[in-house]
């Protein structure tokens, strides 16, 4: 088993070397793709746009991203996947030859296990939701013409182009082996397809949101503590990242498993609070909520406010404080985009209407 994995890992390292040696000029593009594929951009950019254009799609994006990333964490804890940038230094596969030299980048030093790729899984799930949503809207308008089939071909071509770019990017920066990004794409599509048949998320009660958040956290924490009592340290990768990363400042606490878990659960918790708030009911569900101008205003304001909000970085010296603030920061994202900003815009427009009368 180990010999077979060594051969697979070596093939992955060779793929990384090939990309780095022959496509060095595309370095900036690959770094941008890895940055863009981060789920943070789904929460801060894609979610507010889709929520105010088509509420159900925005809600599905959050559920697919959060549940998908939670499953990714569980898979990583079970599979114990290596990462190229540390495996190449620790393996005995190259005892008789010199180990290949691979370059590292600021986005290389992820601190969690490597399989499956979280970036690939998240991008596949999120873009699968968006492509199927657009096609469903077109089908709903009964435009099954040549234009529809052309649109379908273009969207799925774009989908696979994005996935290939994400996969190549993660391999190029030595964060993942090829088999890990492939597993991520397949897993992400499976999660998104599963939510095509789960309609309860669109009218889920606040109790359901709170219960789901508590269950996901309790399961992950319980699984971690159980294996720790059995002598299995699920944070074994953190030490490897600190040891083998070229630059200590490239190792970020927000890439640790529990940081990602609390960030995602904060998003889901905040969405539940927002959808059951009075401000949401008075703004998005009111008369103004049906107007395109109102929705576009909410999108623009949300993108600006959330961009400024994202610039706030919780202090990292005290881990528990960082985790707590990360949860609160994430919960504030849907609260701002779904209820606070729409309510403020609604109040402003109502005052203008009164003055006009």
CSV table of C-alpha atoms in Angstrom, one decimal:
chain,number,residue,atom,x,y,z
A,1,UNK,CA,0.0,0.0,0.0
A,2,UNK,CA,2.7,2.4,1.0
A,3,UNK,CA,4.8,1.6,-2.0
A,4,UNK,CA,1.9,2.2,-4.3
A,5,UNK,CA,1.2,5.6,-2.7
A,6,UNK,CA,4.8,6.5,-3.0
A,7,UNK,CA,4.7,5.9,-6.7
A,8,UNK,CA,1.5,8.0,-6.9
A,9,UNK,CA,3.0,10.8,-4.9
A,10,UNK,CA,6.2,10.8,-7.0
A,11,UNK,CA,4.1,11.1,-10.1
A,12,UNK,CA,2.4,14.1,-8.5
A,13,UNK,CA,5.7,15.7,-7.6
A,14,UNK,CA,6.9,15.2,-11.2
A,15,UNK,CA,3.7,16.9,-12.4
A,16,UNK,CA,4.4,19.8,-10.1
A,17,UNK,CA,7.9,20.1,-11.4
A,18,UNK,CA,6.8,19.9,-15.0
A,19,UNK,CA,4.3,22.7,-14.5
A,20,UNK,CA,6.7,24.9,-12.6
A,21,UNK,CA,9.5,24.5,-15.1
A,22,UNK,CA,7.4,24.8,-18.3
A,23,UNK,CA,4.7,27.3,-17.2
A,24,UNK,CA,6.6,29.7,-14.9
A,25,UNK,CA,5.2,32.6,-16.9
A,26,UNK,CA,1.7,31.6,-15.7
A,27,UNK,CA,2.7,31.8,-12.1
A,28,UNK,CA,0.6,34.9,-11.4
A,29,UNK,CA,-2.4,33.3,-13.1
A,30,UNK,CA,-2.2,30.1,-11.0
A,31,UNK,CA,-1.8,32.1,-7.8
A,32,UNK,CA,-4.9,34.2,-8.7
A,33,UNK,CA,-6.9,31.1,-9.5
A,34,UNK,CA,-6.0,29.5,-6.1
A,35,UNK,CA,-7.0,32.8,-4.4
A,36,UNK,CA,-10.3,33.1,-6.4
A,37,UNK,CA,-11.2,29.4,-5.6
A,38,UNK,CA,-11.2,30.0,-1.9
A,39,UNK,CA,-14.6,29.6,-0.3
A,40,UNK,CA,-14.2,33.1,1.2
A,41,UNK,CA,-15.0,34.6,-2.2
A,42,UNK,CA,-18.2,32.5,-2.4
A,43,UNK,CA,-19.4,34.0,0.9
A,44,UNK,CA,-18.2,37.6,0.3
A,45,UNK,CA,-18.9,37.9,-3.4
A,46,UNK,CA,-21.0,35.2,-5.1
A,47,UNK,CA,-23.5,34.8,-2.2
A,48,UNK,CA,-24.8,38.4,-2.0
A,49,UNK,CA,-25.1,38.6,-5.8
A,50,UNK,CA,-27.0,35.4,-6.2
A,51,UNK,CA,-29.2,35.9,-3.1
A,52,UNK,CA,-30.6,39.2,-4.3
A,53,UNK,CA,-31.0,37.9,-7.9
A,54,UNK,CA,-32.5,34.5,-7.0
A,55,UNK,CA,-32.8,33.9,-3.3
A,56,UNK,CA,-33.0,30.1,-3.5
A,57,UNK,CA,-29.7,29.9,-5.4
A,58,UNK,CA,-28.0,32.0,-2.8
A,59,UNK,CA,-29.3,29.8,0.0
A,60,UNK,CA,-28.2,26.6,-1.9
A,61,UNK,CA,-24.7,28.1,-2.4
A,62,UNK,CA,-24.3,28.5,1.3
A,63,UNK,CA,-25.5,25.0,2.2
A,64,UNK,CA,-23.4,23.3,-0.5
A,65,UNK,CA,-20.3,25.3,0.4
A,66,UNK,CA,-20.7,24.7,4.2
A,67,UNK,CA,-21.7,21.0,4.1
A,68,UNK,CA,-19.2,20.3,1.3
A,69,UNK,CA,-16.4,21.9,3.3
A,70,UNK,CA,-17.4,20.0,6.5
A,71,UNK,CA,-17.4,16.7,4.6
A,72,UNK,CA,-14.0,17.7,3.1
A,73,UNK,CA,-12.7,18.1,6.7
A,74,UNK,CA,-14.0,14.7,7.7
A,75,UNK,CA,-12.5,13.1,4.6
A,76,UNK,CA,-9.2,14.7,5.3
A,77,UNK,CA,-9.1,13.5,8.9
A,78,UNK,CA,-9.9,9.9,7.7
A,79,UNK,CA,-7.6,9.8,4.6
A,80,UNK,CA,-4.5,11.4,6.2
A,81,UNK,CA,-3.5,12.8,2.8
A,82,UNK,CA,0.1,14.2,2.4
A,83,UNK,CA,1.0,17.4,0.6
A,84,UNK,CA,3.8,17.7,-1.9
A,85,UNK,CA,5.7,20.5,-0.3
A,86,UNK,CA,6.4,18.4,2.9
A,87,UNK,CA,6.2,14.8,1.5
A,88,UNK,CA,9.1,15.4,-0.8
A,89,UNK,CA,11.3,16.2,2.2
A,90,UNK,CA,10.2,13.4,4.5
A,91,UNK,CA,9.7,10.4,2.2
A,92,UNK,CA,12.4,7.7,1.9
A,93,UNK,CA,11.4,7.1,-1.7
A,94,UNK,CA,14.4,9.1,-2.9
A,95,UNK,CA,17.0,7.5,-0.6
A,96,UNK,CA,19.1,6.4,-3.6
A,97,UNK,CA,18.6,9.6,-5.5
A,98,UNK,CA,18.3,13.3,-4.8
A,99,UNK,CA,14.8,14.5,-4.0
A,100,UNK,CA,13.2,16.7,-6.6
A,101,UNK,CA,13.3,20.4,-5.8
A,102,UNK,CA,9.8,22.1,-6.0
A,103,UNK,CA,9.1,25.7,-5.6
A,104,UNK,CA,6.8,27.1,-2.8
A,105,UNK,CA,4.6,30.1,-2.9
A,106,UNK,CA,2.6,32.2,-0.3
A,107,UNK,CA,-0.5,30.0,-0.9
A,108,UNK,CA,1.4,26.7,-0.7
A,109,UNK,CA,1.6,26.1,3.0
A,110,UNK,CA,-1.9,24.9,3.8
A,111,UNK,CA,-1.8,23.3,7.3
A,112,UNK,CA,-4.5,20.6,6.9
A,113,UNK,CA,-4.3,17.1,5.3
A,114,UNK,CA,-4.3,17.2,1.5
A,115,UNK,CA,-6.9,14.7,0.4
A,116,UNK,CA,-9.3,15.6,-1.1
A,117,UNK,CA,-8.5,19.2,-2.2
A,118,UNK,CA,-10.8,21.7,-0.5
A,119,UNK,CA,-10.3,24.3,-3.2
A,120,UNK,CA,-11.2,21.9,-5.9
A,121,UNK,CA,-14.1,20.5,-4.0
A,122,UNK,CA,-15.5,23.9,-3.1
A,123,UNK,CA,-15.1,25.3,-6.7
A,124,UNK,CA,-16.8,22.2,-8.2
A,125,UNK,CA,-19.7,22.4,-5.8
A,126,UNK,CA,-20.3,26.1,-6.1
A,127,UNK,CA,-19.9,26.4,-9.9
A,128,UNK,CA,-22.1,23.3,-10.3
A,129,UNK,CA,-24.8,25.0,-8.4
A,130,UNK,CA,-24.5,28.2,-10.5
A,131,UNK,CA,-24.5,26.4,-13.8
A,132,UNK,CA,-27.5,24.2,-13.0
A,133,UNK,CA,-29.3,27.2,-11.6
A,134,UNK,CA,-28.9,29.2,-14.8
A,135,UNK,CA,-30.0,26.3,-16.9
A,136,UNK,CA,-33.1,25.7,-14.7
A,137,UNK,CA,-34.1,29.4,-15.1
A,138,UNK,CA,-33.8,29.1,-18.8
A,139,UNK,CA,-35.8,25.8,-18.9
A,140,UNK,CA,-38.4,27.4,-16.7
A,141,UNK,CA,-38.9,30.0,-19.4
A,142,UNK,CA,-39.4,27.2,-21.9
A,143,UNK,CA,-36.6,28.4,-24.2
A,144,UNK,CA,-35.5,24.9,-25.3
A,145,UNK,CA,-34.1,26.2,-28.6
A,146,UNK,CA,-30.7,26.2,-30.3
A,147,UNK,CA,-29.8,29.1,-28.0
A,148,UNK,CA,-30.5,27.0,-25.0
A,149,UNK,CA,-28.3,24.1,-26.2
A,150,UNK,CA,-25.6,26.6,-27.1
A,151,UNK,CA,-25.9,28.2,-23.6
A,152,UNK,CA,-25.8,24.8,-22.0
A,153,UNK,CA,-22.6,23.8,-23.9
A,154,UNK,CA,-21.0,27.1,-23.1
A,155,UNK,CA,-21.8,26.9,-19.4
A,156,UNK,CA,-20.5,23.4,-19.0
A,157,UNK,CA,-17.4,24.1,-21.0
A,158,UNK,CA,-16.8,27.1,-18.7
A,159,UNK,CA,-17.4,24.9,-15.7
A,160,UNK,CA,-14.8,22.4,-16.7
A,161,UNK,CA,-12.4,25.1,-17.8
A,162,UNK,CA,-12.7,26.5,-14.2
A,163,UNK,CA,-12.1,23.1,-12.7
A,164,UNK,CA,-9.1,22.4,-14.8
A,165,UNK,CA,-7.6,25.8,-13.9
A,166,UNK,CA,-8.2,25.2,-10.2
A,167,UNK,CA,-6.7,21.7,-10.3
A,168,UNK,CA,-3.6,22.8,-12.3
A,169,UNK,CA,-3.2,25.8,-9.9
A,170,UNK,CA,-3.2,23.6,-6.8
A,171,UNK,CA,-0.7,21.2,-8.3
A,172,UNK,CA,1.5,24.1,-9.6
A,173,UNK,CA,1.9,25.6,-6.2
A,174,UNK,CA,2.7,22.2,-4.6
A,175,UNK,CA,-0.3,22.3,-2.3
A,176,UNK,CA,-1.9,19.1,-3.7
A,177,UNK,CA,-1.2,16.0,-5.7
A,178,UNK,CA,-3.2,15.4,-8.9
A,179,UNK,CA,-5.3,12.6,-7.5
A,180,UNK,CA,-6.3,14.8,-4.6
A,181,UNK,CA,-7.7,17.6,-6.8
A,182,UNK,CA,-9.5,15.0,-9.0
A,183,UNK,CA,-11.1,13.6,-5.8
A,184,UNK,CA,-12.1,17.1,-4.8
A,185,UNK,CA,-13.8,17.8,-8.1
A,186,UNK,CA,-15.8,14.6,-8.0
A,187,UNK,CA,-16.8,15.1,-4.3
A,188,UNK,CA,-17.8,18.7,-4.8
A,189,UNK,CA,-20.1,17.8,-7.8
A,190,UNK,CA,-21.6,14.9,-5.7
A,191,UNK,CA,-22.5,17.2,-2.9
A,192,UNK,CA,-24.0,19.8,-5.2
A,193,UNK,CA,-26.0,17.2,-7.0
A,194,UNK,CA,-27.3,15.8,-3.7
A,195,UNK,CA,-28.6,19.3,-2.8
A,196,UNK,CA,-30.5,19.4,-6.1
A,197,UNK,CA,-32.9,17.0,-4.4
A,198,UNK,CA,-33.0,18.5,-1.0
A,199,UNK,CA,-35.7,21.2,-0.9
A,200,UNK,CA,-36.1,21.5,2.8
A,201,UNK,CA,-33.2,24.0,3.0
A,202,UNK,CA,-35.4,26.8,1.4
A,203,UNK,CA,-37.9,26.9,4.2
A,204,UNK,CA,-35.8,25.6,7.1
A,205,UNK,CA,-36.7,26.9,10.5
A,206,UNK,CA,-34.3,28.8,12.7
A,207,UNK,CA,-34.3,25.7,14.9
A,208,UNK,CA,-33.1,23.6,11.9
A,209,UNK,CA,-30.3,26.1,11.3
A,210,UNK,CA,-29.2,26.1,14.9
A,211,UNK,CA,-29.5,22.3,15.2
A,212,UNK,CA,-27.5,21.7,12.0
A,213,UNK,CA,-24.8,24.1,13.2
A,214,UNK,CA,-24.5,22.5,16.6
A,215,UNK,CA,-24.5,19.0,15.1
A,216,UNK,CA,-21.8,19.7,12.6
A,217,UNK,CA,-19.6,21.3,15.3
A,218,UNK,CA,-20.3,18.5,17.8
A,219,UNK,CA,-19.6,15.7,15.3
A,220,UNK,CA,-16.3,17.2,14.2
A,221,UNK,CA,-15.2,18.0,17.8
A,222,UNK,CA,-16.3,14.6,19.0
A,223,UNK,CA,-14.5,12.8,16.2
A,224,UNK,CA,-11.4,14.8,16.9
A,225,UNK,CA,-11.5,14.0,20.6
A,226,UNK,CA,-12.3,10.3,20.1
A,227,UNK,CA,-9.3,9.8,17.8
A,228,UNK,CA,-7.1,11.8,20.1
A,229,UNK,CA,-8.0,9.5,23.0
A,230,UNK,CA,-7.0,6.6,20.7
A,231,UNK,CA,-3.6,8.2,20.2
A,232,UNK,CA,-4.3,9.7,16.8
A,233,UNK,CA,-3.4,13.3,16.5
A,234,UNK,CA,-5.5,14.9,13.7
A,235,UNK,CA,-3.5,18.1,13.8
A,236,UNK,CA,-0.3,16.2,12.8
A,237,UNK,CA,-0.1,18.2,9.6
A,238,UNK,CA,0.4,21.5,11.4
A,239,UNK,CA,3.8,20.5,12.6
A,240,UNK,CA,4.8,19.4,9.1
A,241,UNK,CA,3.7,22.7,7.7
A,242,UNK,CA,5.7,24.7,10.2
A,243,UNK,CA,8.8,22.5,9.6
A,244,UNK,CA,8.9,22.5,5.8
A,245,UNK,CA,7.3,25.8,4.7
A,246,UNK,CA,10.0,28.0,3.2
A,247,UNK,CA,8.7,31.1,4.9
A,248,UNK,CA,7.2,31.0,8.4
A,249,UNK,CA,4.9,33.8,7.6
A,250,UNK,CA,3.2,31.7,4.9
A,251,UNK,CA,1.8,29.4,7.5
A,252,UNK,CA,-1.6,30.9,8.5
A,253,UNK,CA,-3.8,29.9,11.4
A,254,UNK,CA,-6.9,30.5,9.2
A,255,UNK,CA,-5.9,27.4,7.1
A,256,UNK,CA,-6.1,25.1,10.1
A,257,UNK,CA,-9.0,22.6,10.2
A,258,UNK,CA,-10.9,24.2,13.1
A,259,UNK,CA,-10.5,27.7,11.7
A,260,UNK,CA,-12.2,26.6,8.5
A,261,UNK,CA,-14.9,24.7,10.4
A,262,UNK,CA,-15.9,27.6,12.6
A,263,UNK,CA,-15.8,30.0,9.7
A,264,UNK,CA,-18.2,27.9,7.7
A,265,UNK,CA,-20.5,27.2,10.7
A,266,UNK,CA,-20.6,31.0,11.4
A,267,UNK,CA,-21.9,31.5,7.9
A,268,UNK,CA,-24.6,29.0,8.3
A,269,UNK,CA,-25.6,30.2,11.7
A,270,UNK,CA,-25.7,33.8,10.5
A,271,UNK,CA,-27.9,32.9,7.5
A,272,UNK,CA,-30.4,31.2,9.7
A,273,UNK,CA,-30.6,34.3,11.9
A,274,UNK,CA,-30.9,36.6,8.9
A,275,UNK,CA,-33.7,34.7,7.2
A,276,UNK,CA,-35.8,34.7,10.3
A,277,UNK,CA,-35.2,38.4,11.2
A,278,UNK,CA,-37.9,41.0,11.1
A,279,UNK,CA,-35.6,43.3,9.0
A,280,UNK,CA,-35.4,40.7,6.3
A,281,UNK,CA,-39.2,40.3,6.3
A,282,UNK,CA,-39.8,44.0,6.0
A,283,UNK,CA,-37.2,44.6,3.3
A,284,UNK,CA,-36.5,41.6,1.0
A,285,UNK,CA,-40.0,40.1,1.5
A,286,UNK,CA,-41.8,43.5,1.2
A,287,UNK,CA,-43.0,45.3,-1.9
A,288,UNK,CA,-39.6,46.8,-2.5
A,289,UNK,CA,-38.0,43.4,-2.5
A,290,UNK,CA,-39.7,42.6,-5.9
A,291,UNK,CA,-38.1,45.7,-7.6
A,292,UNK,CA,-34.9,45.1,-9.6
A,293,UNK,CA,-33.5,48.5,-8.6
A,294,UNK,CA,-33.8,47.6,-5.0
A,295,UNK,CA,-32.1,44.2,-5.5
A,296,UNK,CA,-29.3,45.8,-7.5
A,297,UNK,CA,-28.7,48.4,-4.8
A,298,UNK,CA,-28.5,45.6,-2.2
A,299,UNK,CA,-25.9,43.8,-4.3
A,300,UNK,CA,-23.7,46.8,-4.8
A,301,UNK,CA,-23.9,47.9,-1.2
A,302,UNK,CA,-23.3,44.4,0.0
A,303,UNK,CA,-20.2,43.9,-2.1
A,304,UNK,CA,-18.7,47.2,-0.9
A,305,UNK,CA,-19.5,46.7,2.8
A,306,UNK,CA,-18.4,43.0,2.8
A,307,UNK,CA,-15.2,44.0,1.0
A,308,UNK,CA,-14.4,46.5,3.8
A,309,UNK,CA,-15.5,44.0,6.4
A,310,UNK,CA,-13.2,41.3,5.0
A,311,UNK,CA,-10.2,43.5,5.6
A,312,UNK,CA,-10.7,43.0,9.3
A,313,UNK,CA,-8.4,40.2,10.4
A,314,UNK,CA,-8.9,38.7,13.9
A,315,UNK,CA,-5.8,38.6,16.1
A,316,UNK,CA,-4.0,35.3,15.9
A,317,UNK,CA,-1.9,35.3,19.1
A,318,UNK,CA,-4.7,33.6,21.2
A,319,UNK,CA,-6.2,30.7,19.2
A,320,UNK,CA,-9.5,30.5,21.1
A,321,UNK,CA,-10.0,34.2,20.6
A,322,UNK,CA,-9.2,33.9,16.9
A,323,UNK,CA,-11.7,31.1,16.5
A,324,UNK,CA,-14.4,32.9,18.4
A,325,UNK,CA,-13.9,36.1,16.4
A,326,UNK,CA,-13.8,34.2,13.1
A,327,UNK,CA,-17.1,32.6,13.9
A,328,UNK,CA,-18.7,36.0,14.7
A,329,UNK,CA,-17.2,37.6,11.7
A,330,UNK,CA,-18.6,34.9,9.4
A,331,UNK,CA,-22.0,35.1,11.1
A,332,UNK,CA,-22.1,38.8,10.3
A,333,UNK,CA,-21.6,38.3,6.6
A,334,UNK,CA,-25.1,36.9,5.8
A,335,UNK,CA,-26.6,39.1,8.5
A,336,UNK,CA,-25.3,42.1,6.7
A,337,UNK,CA,-26.1,41.0,3.2
A,338,UNK,CA,-29.6,39.5,3.9
A,339,UNK,CA,-31.1,41.8,6.5
A,340,UNK,CA,-29.1,44.8,7.7
A,341,UNK,CA,-28.1,46.3,4.3
A,342,UNK,CA,-31.5,45.6,2.6
A,343,UNK,CA,-33.3,47.1,5.6
A,344,UNK,CA,-31.3,50.2,5.5
A,345,UNK,CA,-31.8,50.6,1.7
A,346,UNK,CA,-35.5,50.0,2.2
A,347,UNK,CA,-35.7,52.7,4.8
A,348,UNK,CA,-33.9,55.2,2.6
A,349,UNK,CA,-36.1,54.5,-0.4
A,350,UNK,CA,-39.2,54.7,1.8
A,351,UNK,CA,-38.1,58.2,3.0
A,352,UNK,CA,-37.5,59.3,-0.5
A,353,UNK,CA,-41.0,58.1,-1.6
A,354,UNK,CA,-42.6,60.1,1.3
A,355,UNK,CA,-40.7,63.2,0.3
A,356,UNK,CA,-41.8,62.7,-3.3
A,357,UNK,CA,-45.5,62.6,-2.2
